[in-house]
Short mmCIF file of C-alpha atoms and ligand atoms in Angstrom, two decimals:
data_model
loop_
_atom_site.label_atom_id
_atom_site.label_comp_id
_atom_site.label_asym_id
_atom_site.label_seq_id
_atom_site.Cartn_x
_atom_site.Cartn_y
_atom_site.Cartn_z
CA ILE A 1 90.19 107.25 96.90
CA ASN A 2 87.26 107.17 99.28
CA HIS A 3 88.76 105.12 102.09
CA ALA A 4 85.86 105.64 104.46
CA LYS A 5 83.57 103.86 102.02
CA TYR A 6 85.68 100.70 102.13
CA ALA A 7 86.15 100.58 105.87
CA LYS A 8 82.51 100.77 106.81
CA ASP A 9 81.47 97.17 106.35
CA LYS A 10 83.82 95.68 108.94
CA ASP A 11 85.47 96.93 112.07
CA ALA A 12 88.94 98.30 111.24
CA THR A 13 90.39 96.05 113.92
CA ASP A 14 89.48 93.04 111.74
CA TYR A 15 91.55 94.44 108.94
CA ARG A 16 94.46 94.83 111.34
CA ASN A 17 94.39 91.13 112.17
CA GLY A 18 92.71 91.78 115.45
CA VAL A 19 95.15 94.41 116.69
CA LYS A 20 93.64 97.66 118.00
CA THR A 21 94.93 100.98 116.73
CA GLY A 22 97.75 102.43 118.85
CA LYS A 23 100.00 105.40 118.37
CA THR A 24 99.65 107.44 115.20
CA TYR A 25 102.81 108.20 113.16
CA ASN A 26 103.62 111.17 111.00
CA LEU A 27 104.35 110.34 107.38
CA ASP A 28 106.30 113.51 106.45
CA PHE A 29 109.72 112.64 104.98
CA SER A 30 111.05 116.17 105.48
CA LYS A 31 110.87 115.71 109.27
CA LEU A 32 113.28 112.77 109.29
CA LYS A 33 116.80 112.69 110.75
CA TYR A 34 119.57 111.00 108.83
CA LYS A 35 123.17 109.86 109.12
CA THR A 36 125.80 110.42 106.43
CA LYS A 37 127.78 107.36 105.48
CA THR A 38 130.60 106.75 103.04
CA LEU A 39 130.46 103.31 101.48
CA THR A 40 133.05 101.66 99.26
CA ILE A 41 131.17 100.01 96.42
CA ASN A 42 133.07 98.32 93.55
CA ASN A 43 136.20 100.18 94.72
CA LYS A 44 134.45 103.53 94.47
CA LYS A 45 133.53 105.74 97.42
CA VAL A 46 129.82 106.57 97.54
CA LYS A 47 128.49 109.04 100.09
CA VAL A 48 124.89 108.44 101.13
CA ARG A 49 122.28 109.71 103.56
CA GLU A 50 120.77 106.93 105.58
CA TYR A 51 117.28 107.20 107.16
CA THR A 52 116.57 104.19 109.35
CA ASN A 53 113.45 102.76 111.03
CA VAL A 54 111.09 105.04 109.15
CA VAL A 55 107.57 103.96 110.05
CA TYR A 56 105.76 104.08 106.74
CA THR A 57 102.14 103.89 107.79
CA ALA A 58 100.22 106.09 110.25
CA LYS A 59 98.57 103.37 112.33
CA PRO A 60 101.01 100.45 112.24
CA VAL A 61 100.24 97.06 113.78
CA ASP A 62 103.92 96.36 114.49
CA THR A 63 106.61 98.96 113.84
CA LYS A 64 109.34 96.30 113.99
CA TYR A 65 108.18 95.24 110.54
CA GLU A 66 106.19 98.22 109.24
CA SER A 67 109.23 100.41 108.90
CA MET A 68 111.84 100.99 106.26
CA ASN A 69 115.37 102.16 105.61
CA ILE A 70 115.97 104.81 102.95
CA TYR A 71 119.31 105.50 101.22
CA ILE A 72 119.87 108.52 99.03
CA PRO A 73 123.19 109.37 97.32
CA GLU A 74 124.58 112.60 98.81
CA ALA A 75 125.23 113.89 95.25
CA TYR A 76 121.50 114.44 94.78
CA PHE A 77 121.48 117.00 97.61
CA GLN A 78 124.11 118.93 95.65
CA ASN A 79 121.99 118.73 92.49
CA LYS A 80 124.60 116.53 90.85
CA LYS A 81 123.92 113.70 88.41
CA ILE A 82 124.80 110.05 88.85
CA ASN A 83 124.73 107.69 85.89
CA GLY A 84 122.58 110.23 84.02
CA TYR A 85 119.97 110.42 86.78
CA THR A 86 119.05 113.52 88.78
CA LYS A 87 117.32 113.80 92.16
CA ASP A 88 114.04 114.03 90.24
CA THR A 89 114.60 111.18 87.79
CA ALA A 90 116.48 108.59 89.87
CA PRO A 91 114.50 105.33 90.01
CA ILE A 92 113.75 103.89 93.44
CA PHE A 93 115.07 100.34 93.93
CA MET A 94 112.87 98.64 96.51
CA PRO A 95 113.98 95.15 97.54
CA ASN A 96 112.03 93.25 100.16
CA THR A 97 113.63 90.71 102.47
CA VAL A 98 110.61 88.41 102.73
CA GLY A 99 111.44 84.70 102.77
CA GLY A 100 109.42 81.64 103.73
CA TYR A 101 106.32 83.83 104.06
CA MET A 102 107.88 85.02 107.34
CA SER A 103 107.93 88.54 108.69
CA ALA A 104 110.79 90.66 107.40
CA THR A 105 112.70 93.56 108.83
CA ALA A 106 114.12 96.30 106.62
CA ALA A 107 117.61 95.63 105.27
CA THR A 108 120.47 97.97 105.99
CA ILE A 109 122.98 98.90 103.35
CA ASP A 110 126.02 97.49 105.16
CA HIS A 111 124.59 94.39 106.79
CA GLY A 112 121.66 93.23 104.75
CA ASN A 113 118.64 92.26 106.80
CA THR A 114 118.44 90.42 110.07
CA PRO A 115 116.71 87.23 109.09
CA SER A 116 114.21 85.50 111.30
CA PRO A 117 115.15 81.88 111.99
CA ASN A 118 113.27 78.74 110.98
CA ALA A 119 111.71 80.03 107.80
CA GLY A 120 110.25 78.05 105.04
CA GLN A 121 108.49 74.82 105.03
CA LYS A 122 106.64 71.93 106.49
CA LYS A 123 108.65 70.64 109.40
CA SER A 124 109.68 67.63 107.39
CA GLN A 125 110.59 69.67 104.33
CA ALA A 126 113.02 72.50 104.84
CA PRO A 127 113.59 74.62 101.70
CA ALA A 128 116.46 73.35 99.61
CA GLY A 129 119.94 74.38 100.60
CA ASN A 130 121.16 74.84 97.06
CA GLY A 131 120.76 78.60 96.92
CA ALA A 132 123.98 80.54 96.81
CA ASN A 133 122.63 83.89 97.83
CA LEU A 134 119.92 83.33 100.40
CA ASN A 135 119.55 84.61 103.89
CA GLN A 136 118.14 82.25 106.50
CA ASN A 137 114.58 83.19 105.58
CA GLY A 138 115.10 81.92 102.06
CA GLY A 139 114.95 85.50 100.81
CA ALA A 140 117.86 86.88 98.82
CA SER A 141 120.42 88.74 100.86
CA SER A 142 119.59 92.09 99.41
CA GLY A 143 122.62 93.97 100.75
CA ASN A 144 124.69 93.48 97.62
CA ALA A 145 121.97 94.52 95.22
CA MET A 146 121.23 97.58 97.39
CA GLN A 147 124.86 98.68 97.17
CA GLU A 148 125.01 98.02 93.43
CA ALA A 149 121.83 100.09 92.96
CA LEU A 150 123.18 103.00 95.01
CA SER A 151 126.44 103.05 93.07
CA LYS A 152 124.41 103.36 89.87
CA GLY A 153 122.44 106.33 91.16
CA PHE A 154 119.27 104.63 92.33
CA VAL A 155 117.58 105.68 95.53
CA VAL A 156 117.25 102.55 97.68
CA VAL A 157 114.38 101.74 100.00
CA SER A 158 114.13 98.52 101.97
CA ALA A 159 110.78 98.02 103.70
CA GLY A 160 109.99 95.35 106.25
CA ALA A 161 106.62 93.61 106.37
CA ARG A 162 104.55 91.38 108.64
CA GLY A 163 104.52 87.66 107.96
CA ARG A 164 103.13 84.34 109.16
CA ASP A 165 105.21 84.37 112.36
CA SER A 166 104.27 87.92 113.44
CA LYS A 167 102.43 88.10 116.74
CA VAL A 168 100.97 91.03 118.68
CA ASN A 169 98.96 90.60 121.91
CA GLY A 170 98.78 86.84 121.32
CA LYS A 171 97.25 87.28 117.83
CA TYR A 172 98.81 86.29 114.52
CA SER A 173 99.23 89.82 113.21
CA GLY A 174 100.73 88.98 109.83
CA ALA A 175 98.28 86.59 108.16
CA ALA A 176 97.40 87.24 104.52
CA PRO A 177 97.17 89.73 102.99
CA ALA A 178 99.29 91.60 105.60
CA THR A 179 102.67 91.23 103.86
CA VAL A 180 101.62 92.72 100.56
CA VAL A 181 99.45 95.32 102.31
CA ASP A 182 102.51 96.50 104.24
CA LEU A 183 104.63 96.73 101.11
CA LYS A 184 101.84 98.69 99.43
CA ALA A 185 101.77 101.05 102.40
CA ALA A 186 105.51 101.60 101.99
CA VAL A 187 104.96 102.39 98.31
CA ARG A 188 102.24 104.88 99.29
CA TYR A 189 104.67 106.62 101.68
CA LEU A 190 107.06 107.10 98.78
CA LYS A 191 104.24 108.43 96.55
CA LEU A 192 103.08 110.79 99.29
CA ASN A 193 106.57 112.20 99.72
CA ASP A 194 107.57 112.19 96.06
CA LYS A 195 108.15 115.98 95.93
CA LYS A 196 109.97 116.03 99.29
CA MET A 197 112.32 113.13 98.62
CA ALA A 198 114.98 112.45 96.00
CA GLY A 199 114.00 109.66 93.65
CA ASP A 200 111.02 109.35 91.31
CA ALA A 201 108.11 107.54 93.01
CA ASN A 202 106.68 106.88 89.55
CA LYS A 203 109.76 104.76 88.89
CA ILE A 204 109.64 102.31 91.79
CA ILE A 205 111.24 98.97 90.97
CA ALA A 206 110.44 96.26 93.50
CA ASP A 207 112.65 93.25 94.04
CA GLY A 208 112.21 89.98 95.87
CA THR A 209 113.13 86.31 95.94
CA SER A 210 110.98 83.26 96.64
CA ALA A 211 108.11 84.32 98.92
CA GLY A 212 109.62 87.78 98.45
CA GLY A 213 109.49 87.25 94.67
CA ALA A 214 105.85 86.36 95.07
CA MET A 215 105.36 89.63 96.99
CA SER A 216 107.18 91.75 94.40
CA ALA A 217 105.09 90.15 91.63
CA LEU A 218 101.91 90.71 93.61
CA LEU A 219 102.83 94.34 94.31
CA ALA A 220 103.41 94.86 90.60
CA SER A 221 100.20 93.15 89.55
CA THR A 222 97.66 94.61 91.98
CA GLY A 223 98.42 98.36 91.89
CA ASN A 224 95.56 100.48 93.26
CA ASN A 225 93.19 97.53 93.38
CA LYS A 226 90.29 98.16 95.76
CA ASP A 227 90.43 94.66 97.25
CA TYR A 228 93.29 95.84 99.47
CA TYR A 229 91.83 99.23 100.47
CA PRO A 230 90.20 98.26 103.77
CA TYR A 231 93.44 96.72 104.96
CA LEU A 232 95.45 99.74 103.88
CA LYS A 233 92.97 102.10 105.49
CA ALA A 234 93.06 100.15 108.75
CA ILE A 235 96.85 100.55 109.07
CA GLY A 236 96.69 104.24 108.16
CA ALA A 237 98.44 103.94 104.79
CA ALA A 238 98.85 107.24 102.98
CA ASP A 239 95.78 108.11 100.94
CA THR A 240 97.44 107.93 97.53
CA SER A 241 98.28 105.38 94.83
CA ASP A 242 100.23 102.13 95.31
CA ASN A 243 101.06 101.00 91.78
CA ILE A 244 104.71 100.48 90.93
CA PHE A 245 106.69 100.86 87.71
CA ALA A 246 108.56 97.56 87.48
CA THR A 247 109.57 94.48 89.38
CA TYR A 248 112.23 91.83 89.74
CA SER A 249 110.75 88.51 90.76
CA PHE A 250 113.22 85.72 91.46
CA ALA A 251 111.95 82.17 92.10
CA PRO A 252 108.43 83.40 92.92
CA ILE A 253 106.57 80.97 95.20
CA THR A 254 103.26 82.23 93.89
CA ASN A 255 99.95 81.12 92.35
CA LEU A 256 99.68 79.04 95.51
CA ASP A 257 96.25 77.68 94.75
CA ASN A 258 97.62 75.96 91.61
CA ALA A 259 101.14 75.25 92.85
CA ASP A 260 100.32 71.77 94.21
CA SER A 261 99.06 70.53 90.88
CA ALA A 262 101.92 72.22 88.98
CA TYR A 263 104.36 70.48 91.31
CA GLU A 264 102.90 67.08 90.48
CA TRP A 265 102.86 67.81 86.76
CA GLU A 266 106.62 68.25 87.15
CA PHE A 267 107.42 65.53 89.67
CA ASN A 268 104.79 62.85 89.18
CA GLY A 269 106.71 59.57 89.00
CA VAL A 270 109.60 60.95 91.06
CA ASN A 271 108.83 59.01 94.21
CA THR A 272 111.87 59.82 96.28
CA VAL A 273 111.81 63.04 98.28
CA THR A 274 115.09 64.76 98.95
CA SER A 275 115.00 67.61 101.39
CA SER A 276 118.23 69.28 102.35
CA GLY A 277 118.75 71.77 105.12
CA MET A 278 118.74 75.53 104.56
CA PRO A 279 122.05 77.32 104.14
CA GLY A 280 123.59 77.84 107.53
CA ALA A 281 121.01 75.65 109.27
CA SER A 282 121.90 72.45 111.03
CA THR A 283 119.14 70.41 109.34
CA SER A 284 120.78 67.54 107.53
CA SER A 285 119.47 66.27 104.24
CA SER A 286 117.26 63.22 104.16
CA THR A 287 115.44 61.04 101.66
CA THR A 288 112.07 59.35 102.01
CA GLU A 289 109.72 57.48 99.65
CA LEU A 290 106.22 58.66 98.79
CA THR A 291 103.44 56.60 100.36
CA ASP A 292 100.80 54.97 98.19
CA LYS A 293 98.35 57.65 99.28
CA GLN A 294 100.79 60.36 98.20
CA LYS A 295 101.42 58.69 94.86
CA LYS A 296 97.68 58.60 94.24
CA MET A 297 97.32 62.29 95.15
CA SER A 298 100.24 63.09 92.84
CA THR A 299 98.44 61.49 89.88
CA GLN A 300 95.16 63.26 90.72
CA LEU A 301 96.91 66.60 91.03
CA LYS A 302 98.82 66.17 87.77
CA SER A 303 95.50 65.58 86.09
CA SER A 304 94.01 68.76 87.58
CA PHE A 305 97.00 70.72 86.29
CA VAL A 306 96.17 69.56 82.76
CA THR A 307 92.63 70.90 83.27
CA TYR A 308 93.97 74.15 84.76
CA ILE A 309 96.29 74.81 81.81
CA ASN A 310 93.68 73.90 79.22
CA ASN A 311 91.22 76.33 80.80
CA LEU A 312 93.72 79.14 81.31
CA GLY A 313 93.86 80.13 77.66
CA LEU A 314 97.58 80.92 77.70
CA LYS A 315 99.14 81.61 74.31
CA ASP A 316 102.71 81.49 73.11
CA ASP A 317 104.32 84.63 71.63
CA ASN A 318 102.80 83.83 68.23
CA GLY A 319 99.26 83.54 69.58
CA LYS A 320 99.18 79.73 69.54
CA LYS A 321 97.28 78.17 72.46
CA LEU A 322 99.34 76.40 75.09
CA THR A 323 97.69 73.17 76.17
CA LEU A 324 98.43 69.78 77.70
CA LYS A 325 97.34 66.25 76.92
CA LYS A 326 96.21 63.86 79.62
CA ASP A 327 99.74 62.46 79.99
CA GLY A 328 101.12 65.93 80.74
CA THR A 329 102.85 66.40 77.36
CA GLY A 330 101.75 68.95 74.79
CA SER A 331 102.46 72.49 73.65
CA PHE A 332 102.74 73.91 77.18
CA SER A 333 105.33 71.28 78.03
CA ASP A 334 107.20 71.99 74.77
CA PHE A 335 107.12 75.67 75.66
CA VAL A 336 108.82 74.97 79.00
CA LYS A 337 111.25 72.70 77.18
CA GLN A 338 112.25 75.53 74.85
CA GLU A 339 112.97 77.73 77.89
CA VAL A 340 115.33 75.06 79.19
CA ILE A 341 117.01 74.75 75.77
CA ASP A 342 117.39 78.55 75.63
CA SER A 343 118.83 78.45 79.15
CA ALA A 344 121.41 75.87 78.11
CA ASN A 345 122.37 77.84 75.00
CA ALA A 346 122.76 81.04 77.02
CA ALA A 347 125.10 79.18 79.35
CA ILE A 348 127.09 77.75 76.43
CA LYS A 349 127.34 81.22 74.90
CA SER A 350 128.70 82.64 78.13
CA GLY A 351 131.45 80.01 78.18
CA THR A 352 129.97 77.59 80.72
CA SER A 353 130.87 73.95 80.12
CA VAL A 354 127.60 72.24 79.18
CA THR A 355 128.09 68.60 78.23
CA THR A 356 125.81 65.61 77.81
CA GLU A 357 128.04 63.70 80.25
CA LYS A 358 127.10 66.21 82.93
CA TYR A 359 123.49 66.70 81.75
CA PRO A 360 122.47 63.38 80.19
CA TRP A 361 118.91 64.64 79.61
CA LEU A 362 120.17 67.28 77.17
CA THR A 363 120.83 66.83 73.43
CA ILE A 364 123.65 68.92 72.03
CA LYS A 365 124.32 69.16 68.26
CA ASP A 366 127.19 71.16 66.76
CA GLY A 367 127.79 72.92 70.04
CA LYS A 368 124.13 73.91 70.56
CA ALA A 369 121.47 72.49 72.85
CA THR A 370 118.60 71.19 70.69
CA ASP A 371 116.43 68.99 72.89
CA VAL A 372 115.57 68.10 76.48
CA ASP A 373 114.13 64.84 77.81
CA MET A 374 111.69 66.52 80.17
CA THR A 375 110.96 63.45 82.29
CA LYS A 376 114.67 62.89 82.90
CA TYR A 377 115.29 66.60 83.40
CA PHE A 378 112.65 66.88 86.11
CA ALA A 379 113.90 63.69 87.76
CA SER A 380 117.43 65.14 87.77
CA ILE A 381 116.18 68.23 89.68
CA GLY A 382 114.57 65.93 92.23
CA ARG A 383 111.47 66.24 94.32
CA MET A 384 111.80 68.34 97.47
CA LYS A 385 108.19 68.29 98.67
CA THR A 386 105.54 65.63 99.12
CA PRO A 387 102.05 65.97 97.69
CA THR A 388 100.30 68.19 98.57
CA ALA A 389 103.34 70.45 98.41
CA PHE A 390 101.81 73.80 99.42
CA ASP A 391 98.32 73.30 100.77
CA SER A 392 99.62 70.57 103.06
CA VAL A 393 97.00 68.00 104.06
CA ASP A 394 98.08 68.35 107.70
CA LEU A 395 98.25 72.17 107.55
CA SER A 396 102.01 72.10 108.24
CA ALA A 397 103.25 74.16 105.29
CA ALA A 398 104.38 77.79 105.44
CA GLU A 399 101.60 78.55 103.00
CA ASN A 400 98.93 77.13 105.30
CA GLN A 401 100.08 79.54 107.98
CA ILE A 402 100.12 82.62 105.78
CA MET A 403 96.53 81.69 104.80
CA GLY A 404 95.51 81.58 108.47
CA THR A 405 93.90 84.38 110.45
CA SER A 406 94.64 86.33 113.60
CA THR A 407 93.24 83.47 115.69
CA THR A 408 93.61 80.41 113.43
CA ARG A 409 97.20 79.28 112.94
CA ALA A 410 96.74 77.64 109.53
CA LYS A 411 94.09 77.03 106.88
CA HIS A 412 93.58 75.19 103.64
CA PHE A 413 93.37 77.16 100.41
CA THR A 414 92.53 74.49 97.82
CA SER A 415 89.50 72.24 97.65
CA PHE A 416 91.87 69.29 97.08
CA GLY A 417 93.84 70.04 100.26
CA MET A 418 90.60 70.41 102.19
CA LYS A 419 89.19 67.18 100.77
CA ASN A 420 92.30 65.24 101.75
CA ASN A 421 92.69 67.00 105.08
CA THR A 422 94.15 64.98 107.96
CA LYS A 423 94.07 67.63 110.69
CA SER A 424 91.06 67.85 112.97
CA GLY A 425 89.09 71.08 112.91
CA ALA A 426 90.71 72.32 109.69
CA THR A 427 88.95 75.05 107.73
CA MET A 428 89.30 76.80 104.36
CA ALA A 429 90.67 80.33 104.04
CA ASP A 430 88.22 82.98 102.84
CA SER A 431 88.06 83.07 99.06
CA SER A 432 88.74 86.83 99.18
CA ILE A 433 92.04 86.18 100.99
CA ILE A 434 93.11 83.43 98.58
CA LYS A 435 92.28 85.80 95.71
CA MET A 436 94.40 88.64 97.11
CA MET A 437 97.46 86.40 97.39
CA ASN A 438 97.56 85.39 93.74
CA PRO A 439 98.71 87.91 91.08
CA MET A 440 97.10 85.70 88.38
CA ASN A 441 93.71 87.01 89.51
CA TYR A 442 94.56 90.62 88.67
CA ILE A 443 96.65 90.49 85.50
CA GLY A 444 94.82 92.02 82.55
CA LYS A 445 91.72 92.79 84.63
CA SER A 446 90.20 96.23 84.98
CA GLY A 447 90.55 98.07 88.28
CA THR A 448 94.29 97.43 88.54
CA THR A 449 97.24 99.58 87.52
CA MET A 450 99.81 97.04 86.37
CA ALA A 451 103.55 97.57 86.47
CA LYS A 452 104.92 98.11 82.98
CA HIS A 453 107.98 95.87 83.21
CA TYR A 454 108.70 92.51 84.84
CA TYR A 455 112.04 90.74 85.17
CA ILE A 456 111.34 87.14 86.22
CA ARG A 457 113.92 84.44 86.81
CA TYR A 458 113.69 80.82 87.87
CA GLY A 459 116.64 78.53 88.63
CA GLY A 460 116.98 75.50 86.36
CA LYS A 461 117.42 73.17 89.31
CA ASP A 462 115.11 74.79 91.81
CA ALA A 463 112.55 72.36 93.28
CA ASN A 464 110.80 74.81 95.62
CA THR A 465 107.95 75.15 93.14
CA SER A 466 107.39 73.92 89.59
CA VAL A 467 109.05 75.84 86.76
CA ALA A 468 105.49 75.94 85.37
CA ILE A 469 104.56 78.57 87.97
CA PRO A 470 106.94 81.38 86.92
CA THR A 471 106.41 80.35 83.28
CA ILE A 472 102.64 80.77 83.56
CA LEU A 473 103.05 84.08 85.37
CA ALA A 474 105.43 85.42 82.71
CA GLN A 475 103.30 84.22 79.82
CA LYS A 476 100.05 85.51 81.29
CA LEU A 477 101.73 88.92 81.62
CA LYS A 478 103.01 88.79 78.05
CA ASN A 479 99.57 87.82 76.79
CA ALA A 480 98.21 90.90 78.62
CA GLY A 481 100.69 93.08 76.70
CA VAL A 482 103.14 93.68 79.55
CA ASP A 483 106.90 93.86 78.92
CA VAL A 484 108.44 90.71 80.44
CA ASP A 485 112.04 89.52 80.56
CA TYR A 486 111.75 85.90 81.70
CA LYS A 487 114.48 83.32 81.72
CA VAL A 488 115.23 79.98 83.29
CA LYS A 489 118.70 80.44 84.76
CA TRP A 490 120.98 77.53 83.94
CA ASP A 491 122.00 75.10 86.70
CA THR A 492 120.82 77.49 89.39
CA GLY A 493 119.09 76.64 92.63
CA HIS A 494 116.76 78.62 94.88
CA SER A 495 118.27 82.08 94.85
CA GLY A 496 117.95 85.64 93.62
CA ASP A 497 119.72 88.90 92.80
CA TYR A 498 122.24 87.06 90.60
CA ASP A 499 123.65 88.50 87.39
CA MET A 500 123.59 91.99 88.86
CA ASP A 501 125.10 93.48 85.69
CA ASP A 502 122.18 92.12 83.71
CA MET A 503 119.71 93.15 86.43
CA PHE A 504 120.74 96.78 86.47
CA LYS A 505 121.26 97.07 82.71
CA TRP A 506 117.60 96.09 82.47
CA ALA A 507 116.65 98.75 85.03
CA GLU A 508 118.62 101.37 83.11
CA LYS A 509 117.03 100.34 79.83
CA ILE A 510 113.47 100.77 81.18
CA THR A 511 114.15 104.03 83.03
CA LYS A 512 116.29 105.99 80.57
C1 DHB B 1 110.10 79.81 100.28
C2 DHB B 1 110.47 78.55 99.89
C3 DHB B 1 109.51 77.58 99.77
O1 DHB B 1 109.80 76.32 99.36
C4 DHB B 1 108.17 77.87 100.07
O2 DHB B 1 107.24 76.94 99.94
C5 DHB B 1 107.82 79.16 100.47
C6 DHB B 1 108.78 80.12 100.56
C7 DHB B 1 111.16 80.86 100.41
O3 DHB B 1 112.34 80.52 100.30
O4 DHB B 1 110.80 82.02 100.61
#
C-alpha cells in the first residue's frame, strides 16, 4: 500500500478532522504490560491477560477513543487448547460499543463500556426504550458477549472510536468517516501484530448493534478499500490490510441515504409518532401527530423507495427480481413478509406462545404462521420518527451530525432532505463522505476485500429504522455470493447480542 500517494492531494490535517498531529505511539504488542485476572464465566473460572488502553494507531487524534482493551486466555501462553482452538487459530472477537453515532470508549471485560450520555436522536425523538440489552448509547452492552467469547477460547478485543460528539481543540474530531476509520486502524494493529499476539488476525469477527451494527457491517464490507486510505494514513494506522473475516450486525442503522424513504415505505399511513425514552433515561414517552407537511413528505418518500428498490436489481434466493408496485406492495414486500412468517415459526418452534389474539395481524393455521397483514403489522410496531427520519429537515438528527465536518455541526446527506431543509445556512455533505458511510456502495465491487460471513439480525418490533434496511443489506450480500445468516428476531426491540448460544455456534461453525 503506497500511503504517501494517497495523502498528497490534501493536507493530512484535513483527514484528521482539523486536528494537528501530536505524539507518536508505538504499535508493538510485545512491548505491552498486562494484568492477570481470573473471571468466573458460566460458573467456570477463566484466567486471562488483560491489556488496557492500548493506543492502536501511531498518530491518534484522541487517545480516549482511539485505544482498545485486549483479553487473551492465559491457557494460550501455556500452549494449551480451548474449545479446539490454539494460540494460533483462536478467532478474535471484536465488539464495538458504538451507539447513536456517538464516540465510544473500549469496553472492559468486567464492566462493559462507559457509555456517553444523550446518545441517539433528534431532540424530539429519543431512540426507543424497548431494547433489553442496550447501554445508554443505544449500543449493546458488550460485556456479556465478551465474557462468553473468552470462555469459548476467543481472543477478545474491544476498540473505542471517535463519534459525532468527539471534540478536540474546539473542532468536531469524529465526523464521518472517523468512526469506521478508527475501527479499521484497530484491525490493522491486530494484523500488524498477528505473529506477536495470540489469536488469528485473519479470523477477526466484528460485532456491533445499531450505529455499531452499521459500523461492523461497514468494516466487513469495505476491507482494504482505497477510499479510506488518506484518513488511515493521517492517523498513522499500521501500513497493512484492514479486511475482516466475519461480522455480527444487530439492528444496523445503515444505508442512511435510503433510510428515510425505507422508513416511509414501512410507516406511511401511520400518522401517530410514539417516542419513548431510552433505557435508564428520564425522558418520558410521548405521542404526537404528523403535520400535513410531514404526511406529504411521507408519501413522496414512499414513492422514492419504490424507485430505489426497482433500480437496485435485488434478487431472491432463486434469482427472481425483487420489485415494488406504486402502492408499495409487490415481491420485495412479500419477501419481507416471508421473513416475518419465518420469524413467527421459529418462535413457535422454540416454545414461545404465538397467538392471533396477541398478534392479530398474523394468520396461524394448524399451529404454523402462514400469513402477515403487512399494513397492520407495521402499524402495530408503531412509528418512532417523523419524516424525514434520518436526514432531518432541520438538521437535528444524529445522522446529520455524523455527516458534518470538523467545523460544521451537521449536514444534509439526501437531496430530499436538502430540498425540504428548514435550517438556515444548511449544506450537503461531500458525496465522498456519504459514499464511505454506506456499505451498499462497496458490496460486490472490485477494490474491496469483503468479509466472508455475515450474521445480521433485526428485531421484529424495532422502529429505529425500517426492516427493509437490514433485509436489503442481507440480500445484496447474498446476491454477491457472500454467506449470510439473516433473521428477523421475533417480538424483539432495538437490541443486540441476544441468543448468545446461537451467536457463538455460528462463529464456531465458520472458524472450525
Ligand atoms: C441508534 C438509534 C437510532 O434510532 C439512530 O437513528 C441511530 C443510532 C443507536 O441506537 O445506535
